[in-house]
PDB file of C-alpha atoms in Angstrom:
ATOM      1  CA  LYS A   1       0.309  -0.181   0.249  1.00  0.00           C
ATOM      2  CA  ALA A   2       1.751   3.317  -0.772  1.00  0.00           C
ATOM      3  CA  GLY A   3       1.994   5.620   1.746  1.00  0.00           C
ATOM      4  CA  VAL A   4       1.317   9.100   2.459  1.00  0.00           C
ATOM      5  CA  THR A   5       2.993  11.528  -0.359  1.00  0.00           C
ATOM      6  CA  GLN A   6       3.420  15.037  -0.450  1.00  0.00           C
ATOM      7  CA  THR A   7       4.669  17.352  -2.698  1.00  0.00           C
ATOM      8  CA  PRO A   8       6.268  19.338  -3.702  1.00  0.00           C
ATOM      9  CA  ARG A   9       9.233  18.188  -1.027  1.00  0.00           C
ATOM     10  CA  TYR A  10      11.025  21.166  -1.676  1.00  0.00           C
ATOM     11  CA  LEU A  11       9.623  24.842  -2.108  1.00  0.00           C
ATOM     12  CA  ILE A  12      11.826  28.167  -1.773  1.00  0.00           C
ATOM     13  CA  LYS A  13       9.597  31.662  -1.181  1.00  0.00           C
ATOM     14  CA  THR A  14       9.974  35.829  -0.476  1.00  0.00           C
ATOM     15  CA  ARG A  15       8.416  37.101   2.409  1.00  0.00           C
ATOM     16  CA  GLY A  16       5.118  38.042   1.396  1.00  0.00           C
ATOM     17  CA  GLN A  17       4.455  35.684  -0.403  1.00  0.00           C
ATOM     18  CA  GLN A  18       1.735  32.919  -0.654  1.00  0.00           C
ATOM     19  CA  VAL A  19       2.283  29.082  -0.855  1.00  0.00           C
ATOM     20  CA  THR A  20      -0.179  26.181  -0.947  1.00  0.00           C
ATOM     21  CA  LEU A  21       1.021  22.474  -0.128  1.00  0.00           C
ATOM     22  CA  SER A  22      -0.347  19.118  -1.199  1.00  0.00           C
ATOM     23  CA  CYS A  23      -1.124  15.665   1.261  1.00  0.00           C
ATOM     24  CA  SER A  24      -2.273  12.713  -0.737  1.00  0.00           C
ATOM     25  CA  PRO A  25      -3.598  10.434   2.079  1.00  0.00           C
ATOM     26  CA  ILE A  26      -2.444   5.811   2.213  1.00  0.00           C
ATOM     27  CA  SER A  27      -5.948   5.026   0.606  1.00  0.00           C
ATOM     28  CA  GLY A  28      -8.487   4.482   2.509  1.00  0.00           C
ATOM     29  CA  HIS A  29      -6.861   7.199   5.295  1.00  0.00           C
ATOM     30  CA  ARG A  30     -10.161   9.416   5.466  1.00  0.00           C
ATOM     31  CA  SER A  31      -8.288  11.973   8.436  1.00  0.00           C
ATOM     32  CA  VAL A  32      -5.168  14.607   7.808  1.00  0.00           C
ATOM     33  CA  SER A  33      -3.435  16.318  10.134  1.00  0.00           C
ATOM     34  CA  TRP A  34      -0.863  19.028   9.639  1.00  0.00           C
ATOM     35  CA  TYR A  35       2.559  19.445  11.582  1.00  0.00           C
ATOM     36  CA  GLN A  36       5.351  22.141  11.453  1.00  0.00           C
ATOM     37  CA  GLN A  37       8.611  21.276  12.432  1.00  0.00           C
ATOM     38  CA  THR A  38      11.593  23.656  13.708  1.00  0.00           C
ATOM     39  CA  PRO A  39      14.841  22.899  15.066  1.00  0.00           C
ATOM     40  CA  GLY A  40      13.511  24.755  18.276  1.00  0.00           C
ATOM     41  CA  GLN A  41       9.563  23.779  18.749  1.00  0.00           C
ATOM     42  CA  GLY A  42       9.754  20.620  17.056  1.00  0.00           C
ATOM     43  CA  LEU A  43       6.264  18.863  15.674  1.00  0.00           C
ATOM     44  CA  GLN A  44       3.425  21.690  15.973  1.00  0.00           C
ATOM     45  CA  PHE A  45       0.323  20.545  15.588  1.00  0.00           C
ATOM     46  CA  LEU A  46      -1.312  23.160  12.356  1.00  0.00           C
ATOM     47  CA  PHE A  47      -4.836  21.174  11.674  1.00  0.00           C
ATOM     48  CA  GLU A  48      -6.602  18.000  11.618  1.00  0.00           C
ATOM     49  CA  TYR A  49      -9.469  17.580   8.849  1.00  0.00           C
ATOM     50  CA  PHE A  50     -11.929  14.878   8.166  1.00  0.00           C
ATOM     51  CA  SER A  51     -14.861  14.869   6.258  1.00  0.00           C
ATOM     52  CA  GLU A  52     -13.917  17.575   4.589  1.00  0.00           C
ATOM     53  CA  THR A  53     -14.284  19.673   7.944  1.00  0.00           C
ATOM     54  CA  GLN A  54     -11.652  20.775  10.153  1.00  0.00           C
ATOM     55  CA  ARG A  55     -12.196  18.937  13.331  1.00  0.00           C
ATOM     56  CA  ASN A  56      -8.822  20.833  15.546  1.00  0.00           C
ATOM     57  CA  LYS A  57      -7.007  23.808  15.098  1.00  0.00           C
ATOM     58  CA  GLY A  58      -3.430  24.254  16.871  1.00  0.00           C
ATOM     59  CA  ASN A  59      -2.305  28.369  17.942  1.00  0.00           C
ATOM     60  CA  PHE A  60      -1.304  29.729  14.442  1.00  0.00           C
ATOM     61  CA  PRO A  61      -2.041  32.595  13.300  1.00  0.00           C
ATOM     62  CA  GLY A  62      -4.740  33.006  10.072  1.00  0.00           C
ATOM     63  CA  ARG A  63      -2.071  33.144   7.833  1.00  0.00           C
ATOM     64  CA  PHE A  64      -2.046  29.147   7.683  1.00  0.00           C
ATOM     65  CA  SER A  65      -5.489  27.569   6.554  1.00  0.00           C
ATOM     66  CA  GLY A  66      -6.538  24.674   5.319  1.00  0.00           C
ATOM     67  CA  ARG A  67      -8.589  22.289   3.200  1.00  0.00           C
ATOM     68  CA  GLN A  68     -10.296  18.724   2.547  1.00  0.00           C
ATOM     69  CA  PHE A  69     -11.330  17.005  -0.867  1.00  0.00           C
ATOM     70  CA  SER A  70     -14.048  14.409  -1.490  1.00  0.00           C
ATOM     71  CA  ASN A  71     -11.202  12.003  -2.072  1.00  0.00           C
ATOM     72  CA  SER A  72      -9.670  12.988   1.444  1.00  0.00           C
ATOM     73  CA  ARG A  73      -6.424  14.684  -0.162  1.00  0.00           C
ATOM     74  CA  SER A  74      -5.513  17.697   1.141  1.00  0.00           C
ATOM     75  CA  GLU A  75      -4.138  21.046   0.745  1.00  0.00           C
ATOM     76  CA  MET A  76      -2.245  24.051   3.132  1.00  0.00           C
ATOM     77  CA  ASN A  77      -1.916  26.766   2.391  1.00  0.00           C
ATOM     78  CA  VAL A  78       0.250  30.141   3.598  1.00  0.00           C
ATOM     79  CA  SER A  79      -0.114  33.878   2.848  1.00  0.00           C
ATOM     80  CA  THR A  80       2.072  36.589   3.222  1.00  0.00           C
ATOM     81  CA  LEU A  81       5.059  34.155   4.391  1.00  0.00           C
ATOM     82  CA  GLU A  82       7.455  35.644   6.719  1.00  0.00           C
ATOM     83  CA  LEU A  83      11.424  34.066   7.740  1.00  0.00           C
ATOM     84  CA  GLY A  84       9.585  32.302  10.497  1.00  0.00           C
ATOM     85  CA  ASP A  85       7.821  30.385   8.083  1.00  0.00           C
ATOM     86  CA  SER A  86      10.575  28.439   7.462  1.00  0.00           C
ATOM     87  CA  ALA A  87      10.237  24.632   8.228  1.00  0.00           C
ATOM     88  CA  LEU A  88       9.645  21.350   7.248  1.00  0.00           C
ATOM     89  CA  TYR A  89       5.424  20.610   6.840  1.00  0.00           C
ATOM     90  CA  LEU A  90       4.644  17.495   7.767  1.00  0.00           C
ATOM     91  CA  CYS A  91       1.282  15.855   7.067  1.00  0.00           C
ATOM     92  CA  ALA A  92       0.079  12.876   8.837  1.00  0.00           C
ATOM     93  CA  SER A  93      -2.967  10.145   7.669  1.00  0.00           C
ATOM     94  CA  ASP A  94      -5.244   7.787   9.857  1.00  0.00           C
ATOM     95  CA  LEU A  95      -8.138   6.089   9.472  1.00  0.00           C
ATOM     96  CA  GLY A  96     -10.639   8.784  11.169  1.00  0.00           C
ATOM     97  CA  PRO A  97     -11.003  10.864  14.493  1.00  0.00           C
ATOM     98  CA  GLU A  98     -11.510   7.348  16.886  1.00  0.00           C
ATOM     99  CA  GLY A  99      -7.978   7.560  18.387  1.00  0.00           C
ATOM    100  CA  ASP A 100      -5.577   5.311  15.634  1.00  0.00           C
ATOM    101  CA  THR A 101      -1.940   5.629  14.297  1.00  0.00           C
ATOM    102  CA  GLN A 102      -1.056   8.538  12.741  1.00  0.00           C
ATOM    103  CA  TYR A 103       1.876   8.139   9.653  1.00  0.00           C
ATOM    104  CA  PHE A 104       3.565  10.616   8.165  1.00  0.00           C
ATOM    105  CA  GLY A 105       4.627  11.839   5.353  1.00  0.00           C
ATOM    106  CA  PRO A 106       8.442  12.669   4.206  1.00  0.00           C
ATOM    107  CA  GLY A 107       7.231  16.729   4.780  1.00  0.00           C
ATOM    108  CA  THR A 108       7.792  19.614   2.270  1.00  0.00           C
ATOM    109  CA  ARG A 109      10.758  21.454   3.057  1.00  0.00           C
ATOM    110  CA  LEU A 110       9.623  25.744   2.798  1.00  0.00           C
ATOM    111  CA  THR A 111      12.398  27.976   2.956  1.00  0.00           C
ATOM    112  CA  VAL A 112      11.104  32.037   3.076  1.00  0.00           C
ATOM    113  CA  LEU A 113      14.124  34.124   1.986  1.00  0.00           C
TER     114      LEU A 113
ATOM    115  CA  GLU B   1      -2.935  21.354  28.223  1.00  0.00           C
ATOM    116  CA  ASP B   2      -0.921  17.959  27.463  1.00  0.00           C
ATOM    117  CA  GLN B   3       2.691  18.143  27.920  1.00  0.00           C
ATOM    118  CA  VAL B   4       5.496  15.597  27.067  1.00  0.00           C
ATOM    119  CA  THR B   5       8.928  16.088  27.892  1.00  0.00           C
ATOM    120  CA  GLN B   6      11.739  14.193  26.357  1.00  0.00           C
ATOM    121  CA  SER B   7      15.171  13.094  27.639  1.00  0.00           C
ATOM    122  CA  PRO B   8      17.868  12.567  27.627  1.00  0.00           C
ATOM    123  CA  GLU B   9      17.819  15.848  24.938  1.00  0.00           C
ATOM    124  CA  ALA B  10      21.468  13.629  23.120  1.00  0.00           C
ATOM    125  CA  LEU B  11      22.622  10.415  23.835  1.00  0.00           C
ATOM    126  CA  ARG B  12      26.071   9.040  22.284  1.00  0.00           C
ATOM    127  CA  LEU B  13      26.398   4.885  22.213  1.00  0.00           C
ATOM    128  CA  GLN B  14      28.425   2.775  21.177  1.00  0.00           C
ATOM    129  CA  GLU B  15      27.685   0.081  19.317  1.00  0.00           C
ATOM    130  CA  GLY B  16      26.475  -2.638  21.275  1.00  0.00           C
ATOM    131  CA  GLU B  17      26.023  -0.604  24.663  1.00  0.00           C
ATOM    132  CA  SER B  18      22.365  -0.667  25.879  1.00  0.00           C
ATOM    133  CA  SER B  19      20.078   2.362  27.344  1.00  0.00           C
ATOM    134  CA  SER B  20      17.044   3.967  27.558  1.00  0.00           C
ATOM    135  CA  LEU B  21      15.749   7.035  26.350  1.00  0.00           C
ATOM    136  CA  ASN B  22      12.800   8.235  28.671  1.00  0.00           C
ATOM    137  CA  CYS B  23       9.451  10.351  27.765  1.00  0.00           C
ATOM    138  CA  SER B  24       7.045  11.937  30.425  1.00  0.00           C
ATOM    139  CA  TYR B  25       3.883  13.302  29.819  1.00  0.00           C
ATOM    140  CA  THR B  26       0.867  14.809  31.240  1.00  0.00           C
ATOM    141  CA  VAL B  27      -2.542  14.468  30.069  1.00  0.00           C
ATOM    142  CA  SER B  28      -5.627  14.510  31.000  1.00  0.00           C
ATOM    143  CA  GLY B  29      -6.661  11.585  29.320  1.00  0.00           C
ATOM    144  CA  LEU B  30      -4.584   8.948  27.681  1.00  0.00           C
ATOM    145  CA  ARG B  31      -6.068   7.234  24.670  1.00  0.00           C
ATOM    146  CA  GLY B  32      -2.005   6.494  23.180  1.00  0.00           C
ATOM    147  CA  LEU B  33       1.588   7.134  23.573  1.00  0.00           C
ATOM    148  CA  PHE B  34       3.457   6.683  20.496  1.00  0.00           C
ATOM    149  CA  TRP B  35       7.181   6.161  19.212  1.00  0.00           C
ATOM    150  CA  TYR B  36       8.356   7.697  16.197  1.00  0.00           C
ATOM    151  CA  ARG B  37      11.449   7.796  14.518  1.00  0.00           C
ATOM    152  CA  GLN B  38      12.746  10.237  12.223  1.00  0.00           C
ATOM    153  CA  ASP B  39      16.039  10.519  10.334  1.00  0.00           C
ATOM    154  CA  PRO B  40      17.306  13.935   8.531  1.00  0.00           C
ATOM    155  CA  GLY B  41      15.373  15.859   6.224  1.00  0.00           C
ATOM    156  CA  LYS B  42      12.562  12.508   6.233  1.00  0.00           C
ATOM    157  CA  GLY B  43       9.034  12.547   7.836  1.00  0.00           C
ATOM    158  CA  PRO B  44       8.757  10.826  10.832  1.00  0.00           C
ATOM    159  CA  GLU B  45       8.126   6.700  10.598  1.00  0.00           C
ATOM    160  CA  PHE B  46       5.938   4.963  13.461  1.00  0.00           C
ATOM    161  CA  LEU B  47       7.715   2.472  15.738  1.00  0.00           C
ATOM    162  CA  PHE B  48       4.514   2.141  18.467  1.00  0.00           C
ATOM    163  CA  THR B  49       1.544   2.190  19.884  1.00  0.00           C
ATOM    164  CA  LEU B  50       0.860   1.704  23.700  1.00  0.00           C
ATOM    165  CA  TYR B  51      -2.558   1.781  25.560  1.00  0.00           C
ATOM    166  CA  SER B  52      -2.325   0.883  29.377  1.00  0.00           C
ATOM    167  CA  ALA B  53      -0.581   1.006  31.940  1.00  0.00           C
ATOM    168  CA  GLY B  54       2.116  -2.047  31.876  1.00  0.00           C
ATOM    169  CA  GLU B  55       1.903  -2.512  28.605  1.00  0.00           C
ATOM    170  CA  GLU B  56       4.955  -3.534  26.715  1.00  0.00           C
ATOM    171  CA  LYS B  57       6.198  -3.501  23.118  1.00  0.00           C
ATOM    172  CA  GLU B  58       8.946  -4.762  20.961  1.00  0.00           C
ATOM    173  CA  LYS B  59      10.474  -4.887  18.094  1.00  0.00           C
ATOM    174  CA  GLU B  60      14.306  -6.263  16.874  1.00  0.00           C
ATOM    175  CA  ARG B  61      16.279  -4.245  19.208  1.00  0.00           C
ATOM    176  CA  LEU B  62      13.483  -1.618  19.751  1.00  0.00           C
ATOM    177  CA  LYS B  63      11.303  -2.149  23.709  1.00  0.00           C
ATOM    178  CA  ALA B  64       9.021   0.703  24.853  1.00  0.00           C
ATOM    179  CA  THR B  65       7.366   0.787  27.805  1.00  0.00           C
ATOM    180  CA  LEU B  66       4.432   2.587  29.605  1.00  0.00           C
ATOM    181  CA  THR B  67       3.078   3.132  33.302  1.00  0.00           C
ATOM    182  CA  LYS B  68       1.198   6.312  34.413  1.00  0.00           C
ATOM    183  CA  LYS B  69       3.354   9.034  34.192  1.00  0.00           C
ATOM    184  CA  GLU B  70       6.323   7.903  31.480  1.00  0.00           C
ATOM    185  CA  SER B  71       7.201   5.725  28.718  1.00  0.00           C
ATOM    186  CA  PHE B  72      10.469   4.220  27.969  1.00  0.00           C
ATOM    187  CA  LEU B  73      12.161   3.231  24.870  1.00  0.00           C
ATOM    188  CA  HIS B  74      14.498   0.845  25.421  1.00  0.00           C
ATOM    189  CA  ILE B  75      17.469   0.306  22.942  1.00  0.00           C
ATOM    190  CA  THR B  76      19.655  -3.245  23.592  1.00  0.00           C
ATOM    191  CA  ALA B  77      22.978  -3.622  21.896  1.00  0.00           C
ATOM    192  CA  PRO B  78      22.207  -0.854  18.776  1.00  0.00           C
ATOM    193  CA  LYS B  79      23.827  -0.921  15.919  1.00  0.00           C
ATOM    194  CA  PRO B  80      24.791   2.602  14.058  1.00  0.00           C
ATOM    195  CA  GLU B  81      21.545   2.949  11.768  1.00  0.00           C
ATOM    196  CA  ASP B  82      20.319   3.768  15.053  1.00  0.00           C
ATOM    197  CA  SER B  83      20.890   6.165  14.689  1.00  0.00           C
ATOM    198  CA  ALA B  84      18.278   8.154  14.343  1.00  0.00           C
ATOM    199  CA  THR B  85      15.751  11.301  16.230  1.00  0.00           C
ATOM    200  CA  TYR B  86      13.036   8.819  18.656  1.00  0.00           C
ATOM    201  CA  LEU B  87       9.729  11.080  18.836  1.00  0.00           C
ATOM    202  CA  CYS B  88       7.501  10.791  21.102  1.00  0.00           C
ATOM    203  CA  ALA B  89       3.289  12.258  21.825  1.00  0.00           C
ATOM    204  CA  VAL B  90       0.319  11.680  23.631  1.00  0.00           C
ATOM    205  CA  ASP B  91      -2.874  11.743  21.786  1.00  0.00           C
ATOM    206  CA  GLY B  92      -5.499  13.701  24.770  1.00  0.00           C
ATOM    207  CA  TYR B  93      -8.743  12.441  22.818  1.00  0.00           C
ATOM    208  CA  SER B  94      -8.284  15.831  21.432  1.00  0.00           C
ATOM    209  CA  THR B  95      -4.939  15.640  19.207  1.00  0.00           C
ATOM    210  CA  LEU B  96      -1.213  14.660  19.441  1.00  0.00           C
ATOM    211  CA  THR B  97       1.227  16.190  21.323  1.00  0.00           C
ATOM    212  CA  PHE B  98       4.828  15.985  20.724  1.00  0.00           C
ATOM    213  CA  GLY B  99       8.256  16.024  22.163  1.00  0.00           C
ATOM    214  CA  LYS B 100      11.212  17.637  21.302  1.00  0.00           C
ATOM    215  CA  GLY B 101      12.703  14.150  20.832  1.00  0.00           C
ATOM    216  CA  THR B 102      16.228  12.394  21.908  1.00  0.00           C
ATOM    217  CA  MET B 103      18.675  12.271  18.849  1.00  0.00           C
ATOM    218  CA  LEU B 104      20.751   9.023  19.448  1.00  0.00           C
ATOM    219  CA  LEU B 105      24.077   8.690  17.612  1.00  0.00           C
ATOM    220  CA  VAL B 106      25.500   5.114  17.703  1.00  0.00           C
ATOM    221  CA  SER B 107      29.574   4.783  16.954  1.00  0.00           C
ATOM    222  CA  PRO B 108      30.426   1.372  15.308  1.00  0.00           C
TER     223      PRO B 108
END
């Protein structure tokens, strides 16, 4: 079974631009979560989607948004990029909201110049 | 607010030198505790899920245990390929909360 895929793998943007990252979950998984990972803060939860609905949201500014499509694929968007947004963005999928193991994709490395 | 603290932050071992990594947690209700392994530049790779105190799980040279306040990841006779960052996370019936990880380096 194919794992979680994320595109693109690497991105370089400049301050003020916006970016969209994509995540395709494992087949049959309906829940997708997004995380930001930085050396100083570790893995921080951004948001979780299930059945096209946002179920939980972490403590991030409104510049960070996401959505999920009917095929469970998800996208996250960051608008008005700041230098501090440089990070590894990870997507994870699981079967659903009843508590299950999350499986991670390889991540998208975003660099903001 | 759920909290996870991992120690030590970094650990250097000689090949064959067994040791343990610690994950202390504070959560109002625990649905599950997870261990992941992460190699540089890659996404976390799932290792174990533990659900209740007293539970143990093993995989090759790794063994994870759980008490009501902490979890241990025991590494027996490690090899250089075990070098990675090991992450602990708790599911407190809302979202996963991760610790900052233990960076393990095993020298030949």
